[in-house]
mmCIF file with all atom_site columns, C-alpha atoms and ligand atoms in Angstrom:
data_model
loop_
_atom_site.group_PDB
_atom_site.id
_atom_site.type_symbol
_atom_site.label_atom_id
_atom_site.label_alt_id
_atom_site.label_comp_id
_atom_site.label_asym_id
_atom_site.label_entity_id
_atom_site.label_seq_id
_atom_site.pdbx_PDB_ins_code
_atom_site.Cartn_x
_atom_site.Cartn_y
_atom_site.Cartn_z
_atom_site.occupancy
_atom_site.B_iso_or_equiv
_atom_site.pdbx_formal_charge
_atom_site.auth_seq_id
_atom_site.auth_comp_id
_atom_site.auth_asym_id
_atom_site.auth_atom_id
_atom_site.pdbx_PDB_model_num
ATOM   1  C  CA  . MET A 1 1  ? 21.399 -61.711 33.071 1.00 51.00 ? 1  MET A CA  1
ATOM   2  C  CA  . SER A 1 2  ? 19.063 -61.400 30.131 1.00 52.00 ? 2  SER A CA  1
ATOM   3  C  CA  . ALA A 1 3  ? 16.790 -58.471 29.402 1.00 67.00 ? 3  ALA A CA  1
ATOM   4  C  CA  . VAL A 1 4  ? 13.057 -58.716 29.910 1.00 72.00 ? 4  VAL A CA  1
ATOM   5  C  CA  . PRO A 1 5  ? 11.437 -60.214 26.760 1.00 70.00 ? 5  PRO A CA  1
ATOM   6  C  CA  . LEU A 1 6  ? 9.436  -57.925 24.512 1.00 71.00 ? 6  LEU A CA  1
ATOM   7  C  CA  . GLY A 1 7  ? 5.780  -57.820 25.444 1.00 75.00 ? 7  GLY A CA  1
ATOM   8  C  CA  . VAL A 1 8  ? 6.424  -58.399 29.136 1.00 76.00 ? 8  VAL A CA  1
ATOM   9  C  CA  . ARG A 1 9  ? 5.477  -55.364 31.174 1.00 83.00 ? 9  ARG A CA  1
ATOM   10 C  CA  . ALA A 1 10 ? 7.311  -55.056 34.459 1.00 88.00 ? 10 ALA A CA  1
ATOM   11 C  CA  . HIS A 1 11 ? 6.023  -53.149 37.452 1.00 90.00 ? 11 HIS A CA  1
ATOM   12 C  CA  . TRP A 1 12 ? 8.073  -52.058 40.428 1.00 92.00 ? 12 TRP A CA  1
ATOM   13 C  CA  . LEU A 1 13 ? 7.349  -53.596 43.809 1.00 93.00 ? 13 LEU A CA  1
ATOM   14 C  CA  . THR A 1 14 ? 9.126  -53.118 47.121 1.00 93.00 ? 14 THR A CA  1
ATOM   15 C  CA  . CYS A 1 15 ? 10.406 -56.372 48.631 1.00 93.00 ? 15 CYS A CA  1
ATOM   16 C  CA  . ALA A 1 16 ? 9.702  -56.839 52.328 1.00 92.00 ? 16 ALA A CA  1
ATOM   17 C  CA  . LEU A 1 17 ? 12.899 -58.881 52.731 1.00 93.00 ? 17 LEU A CA  1
ATOM   18 C  CA  . ASP A 1 18 ? 15.578 -56.626 51.243 1.00 94.00 ? 18 ASP A CA  1
ATOM   19 C  CA  . GLY A 1 19 ? 13.741 -53.283 51.201 1.00 93.00 ? 19 GLY A CA  1
ATOM   20 C  CA  . ARG A 1 20 ? 14.510 -52.571 47.533 1.00 95.00 ? 20 ARG A CA  1
ATOM   21 C  CA  . ASP A 1 21 ? 12.193 -52.070 44.582 1.00 94.00 ? 21 ASP A CA  1
ATOM   22 C  CA  . HIS A 1 22 ? 12.371 -54.889 42.020 1.00 95.00 ? 22 HIS A CA  1
ATOM   23 C  CA  . ALA A 1 23 ? 10.905 -55.056 38.523 1.00 95.00 ? 23 ALA A CA  1
ATOM   24 C  CA  . VAL A 1 24 ? 8.297  -57.814 38.796 1.00 95.00 ? 24 VAL A CA  1
ATOM   25 C  CA  . VAL A 1 25 ? 7.746  -59.746 35.551 1.00 94.00 ? 25 VAL A CA  1
ATOM   26 C  CA  . ASP A 1 26 ? 5.714  -62.745 36.714 1.00 93.00 ? 26 ASP A CA  1
ATOM   27 C  CA  . HIS A 1 27 ? 3.405  -63.805 39.517 1.00 91.00 ? 27 HIS A CA  1
ATOM   28 C  CA  . ASP A 1 28 ? 2.607  -67.207 41.024 1.00 89.00 ? 28 ASP A CA  1
ATOM   29 C  CA  . PRO A 1 29 ? -1.099 -67.135 41.950 1.00 91.00 ? 29 PRO A CA  1
ATOM   30 C  CA  . VAL A 1 30 ? -0.752 -70.220 44.149 1.00 91.00 ? 30 VAL A CA  1
ATOM   31 C  CA  . SER A 1 31 ? 2.054  -69.055 46.433 1.00 86.00 ? 31 SER A CA  1
ATOM   32 C  CA  . GLY A 1 32 ? 1.578  -65.321 45.979 1.00 83.00 ? 32 GLY A CA  1
ATOM   33 C  CA  . ALA A 1 33 ? 5.251  -64.911 45.116 1.00 87.00 ? 33 ALA A CA  1
ATOM   34 C  CA  . HIS A 1 34 ? 6.441  -62.432 42.515 1.00 94.00 ? 34 HIS A CA  1
ATOM   35 C  CA  . LEU A 1 35 ? 9.383  -63.161 40.199 1.00 95.00 ? 35 LEU A CA  1
ATOM   36 C  CA  . SER A 1 36 ? 11.635 -60.219 39.439 1.00 95.00 ? 36 SER A CA  1
ATOM   37 C  CA  . ALA A 1 37 ? 13.719 -59.408 36.392 1.00 95.00 ? 37 ALA A CA  1
ATOM   38 C  CA  . CYS A 1 38 ? 16.829 -60.138 38.486 1.00 96.00 ? 38 CYS A CA  1
ATOM   39 C  CA  . ALA A 1 39 ? 15.459 -63.678 39.116 1.00 95.00 ? 39 ALA A CA  1
ATOM   40 C  CA  . ARG A 1 40 ? 14.684 -63.137 42.793 1.00 95.00 ? 40 ARG A CA  1
ATOM   41 C  CA  . THR A 1 41 ? 11.464 -63.976 44.559 1.00 95.00 ? 41 THR A CA  1
ATOM   42 C  CA  . VAL A 1 42 ? 9.894  -60.750 45.769 1.00 94.00 ? 42 VAL A CA  1
ATOM   43 C  CA  . TRP A 1 43 ? 7.643  -60.741 48.824 1.00 91.00 ? 43 TRP A CA  1
ATOM   44 C  CA  . ALA A 1 44 ? 5.577  -57.608 48.624 1.00 88.00 ? 44 ALA A CA  1
ATOM   45 C  CA  . SER A 1 45 ? 5.789  -55.117 51.423 1.00 86.00 ? 45 SER A CA  1
ATOM   46 C  CA  . SER A 1 46 ? 2.807  -52.996 52.329 1.00 83.00 ? 46 SER A CA  1
ATOM   47 C  CA  . LEU A 1 47 ? 1.447  -51.240 49.270 1.00 79.00 ? 47 LEU A CA  1
ATOM   48 C  CA  . ALA A 1 48 ? 1.221  -48.130 51.436 1.00 82.00 ? 48 ALA A CA  1
ATOM   49 C  CA  . SER A 1 49 ? 5.014  -48.042 51.783 1.00 81.00 ? 49 SER A CA  1
ATOM   50 C  CA  . PRO A 1 50 ? 6.851  -45.386 49.755 1.00 83.00 ? 50 PRO A CA  1
ATOM   51 C  CA  . PRO A 1 51 ? 8.999  -46.402 46.782 1.00 84.00 ? 51 PRO A CA  1
ATOM   52 C  CA  . ALA A 1 52 ? 12.477 -47.566 47.751 1.00 90.00 ? 52 ALA A CA  1
ATOM   53 C  CA  . ALA A 1 53 ? 15.827 -47.654 45.960 1.00 93.00 ? 53 ALA A CA  1
ATOM   54 C  CA  . ARG A 1 54 ? 15.599 -49.687 42.786 1.00 94.00 ? 54 ARG A CA  1
ATOM   55 C  CA  . CYS A 1 55 ? 17.560 -52.929 42.375 1.00 96.00 ? 55 CYS A CA  1
ATOM   56 C  CA  . THR A 1 56 ? 20.436 -52.293 39.979 1.00 95.00 ? 56 THR A CA  1
ATOM   57 C  CA  . ASP A 1 57 ? 20.115 -55.728 38.342 1.00 95.00 ? 57 ASP A CA  1
ATOM   58 C  CA  . CYS A 1 58 ? 16.424 -55.108 37.624 1.00 95.00 ? 58 CYS A CA  1
ATOM   59 C  CA  . ARG A 1 59 ? 17.186 -51.628 36.321 1.00 94.00 ? 59 ARG A CA  1
ATOM   60 C  CA  . ASP A 1 60 ? 19.699 -53.123 33.887 1.00 93.00 ? 60 ASP A CA  1
ATOM   61 C  CA  . ALA A 1 61 ? 17.231 -55.823 32.806 1.00 92.00 ? 61 ALA A CA  1
ATOM   62 C  CA  . VAL A 1 62 ? 14.390 -53.407 32.024 1.00 90.00 ? 62 VAL A CA  1
ATOM   63 C  CA  . GLY A 1 63 ? 16.562 -50.588 30.699 1.00 89.00 ? 63 GLY A CA  1
ATOM   64 C  CA  . ASP A 1 64 ? 15.730 -48.117 33.481 1.00 84.00 ? 64 ASP A CA  1
ATOM   65 C  CA  . THR A 1 65 ? 18.170 -45.222 33.230 1.00 79.00 ? 65 THR A CA  1
ATOM   66 C  CA  . ASP A 1 66 ? 16.426 -42.624 35.412 1.00 72.00 ? 66 ASP A CA  1
ATOM   67 C  CA  . ASP A 1 67 ? 19.197 -42.060 37.969 1.00 62.00 ? 67 ASP A CA  1
ATOM   68 C  CA  . ASP A 1 68 ? 17.657 -39.060 39.659 1.00 57.00 ? 68 ASP A CA  1
ATOM   69 C  CA  . ARG A 1 69 ? 14.277 -40.511 40.475 1.00 57.00 ? 69 ARG A CA  1
ATOM   70 C  CA  . PRO A 1 70 ? 13.155 -39.078 43.800 1.00 55.00 ? 70 PRO A CA  1
ATOM   71 C  CA  . THR A 1 71 ? 11.359 -41.563 46.015 1.00 55.00 ? 71 THR A CA  1
ATOM   72 C  CA  . GLY A 1 72 ? 8.751  -41.362 48.709 1.00 56.00 ? 72 GLY A CA  1
ATOM   73 C  CA  . ARG A 1 73 ? 6.536  -38.373 49.298 1.00 57.00 ? 73 ARG A CA  1
ATOM   74 C  CA  . LEU A 1 74 ? 8.856  -35.992 47.486 1.00 53.00 ? 74 LEU A CA  1
ATOM   75 C  CA  . GLY A 1 75 ? 8.761  -38.209 44.397 1.00 54.00 ? 75 GLY A CA  1
ATOM   76 C  CA  . ARG A 1 76 ? 4.983  -38.374 44.417 1.00 53.00 ? 76 ARG A CA  1
ATOM   77 C  CA  . TRP A 1 77 ? 4.753  -34.633 44.982 1.00 54.00 ? 77 TRP A CA  1
ATOM   78 C  CA  . LEU A 1 78 ? 6.998  -34.068 41.979 1.00 51.00 ? 78 LEU A CA  1
ATOM   79 C  CA  . GLY A 1 79 ? 4.874  -36.416 39.885 1.00 52.00 ? 79 GLY A CA  1
ATOM   80 C  CA  . ARG A 1 80 ? 7.506  -39.083 39.560 1.00 52.00 ? 80 ARG A CA  1
ATOM   81 C  CA  . GLY A 1 81 ? 5.861  -41.921 41.385 1.00 49.00 ? 81 GLY A CA  1
ATOM   82 C  CA  . ALA A 1 82 ? 6.752  -45.565 40.913 1.00 49.00 ? 82 ALA A CA  1
ATOM   83 C  CA  . ALA A 1 83 ? 6.537  -46.819 37.346 1.00 47.00 ? 83 ALA A CA  1
HETATM 84 ZN ZN1 . ZN  B 2 .  ? 15.874 -56.977 41.327 1.00 87.36 ? 1  ZN  B ZN1 1
#
């Protein structure tokens, strides 16, 4: 897997199908699908859902090394919400 190209800003989105957060790097405005750094199609879950466990392939692709990131309400309370 290749790293995300310079200049491409990824944002984390929870997939409704696998329940993990993926680093989204592209969006298809026609279908509404999101393409992740791990080359999966991400179907967004409710934006009101708390952050989930991050996909390890996406973490590798974007260089995310924050292993102790709390998720959900505790994470937001601690000021470490989704990137
Ligand atoms: Zn992923």
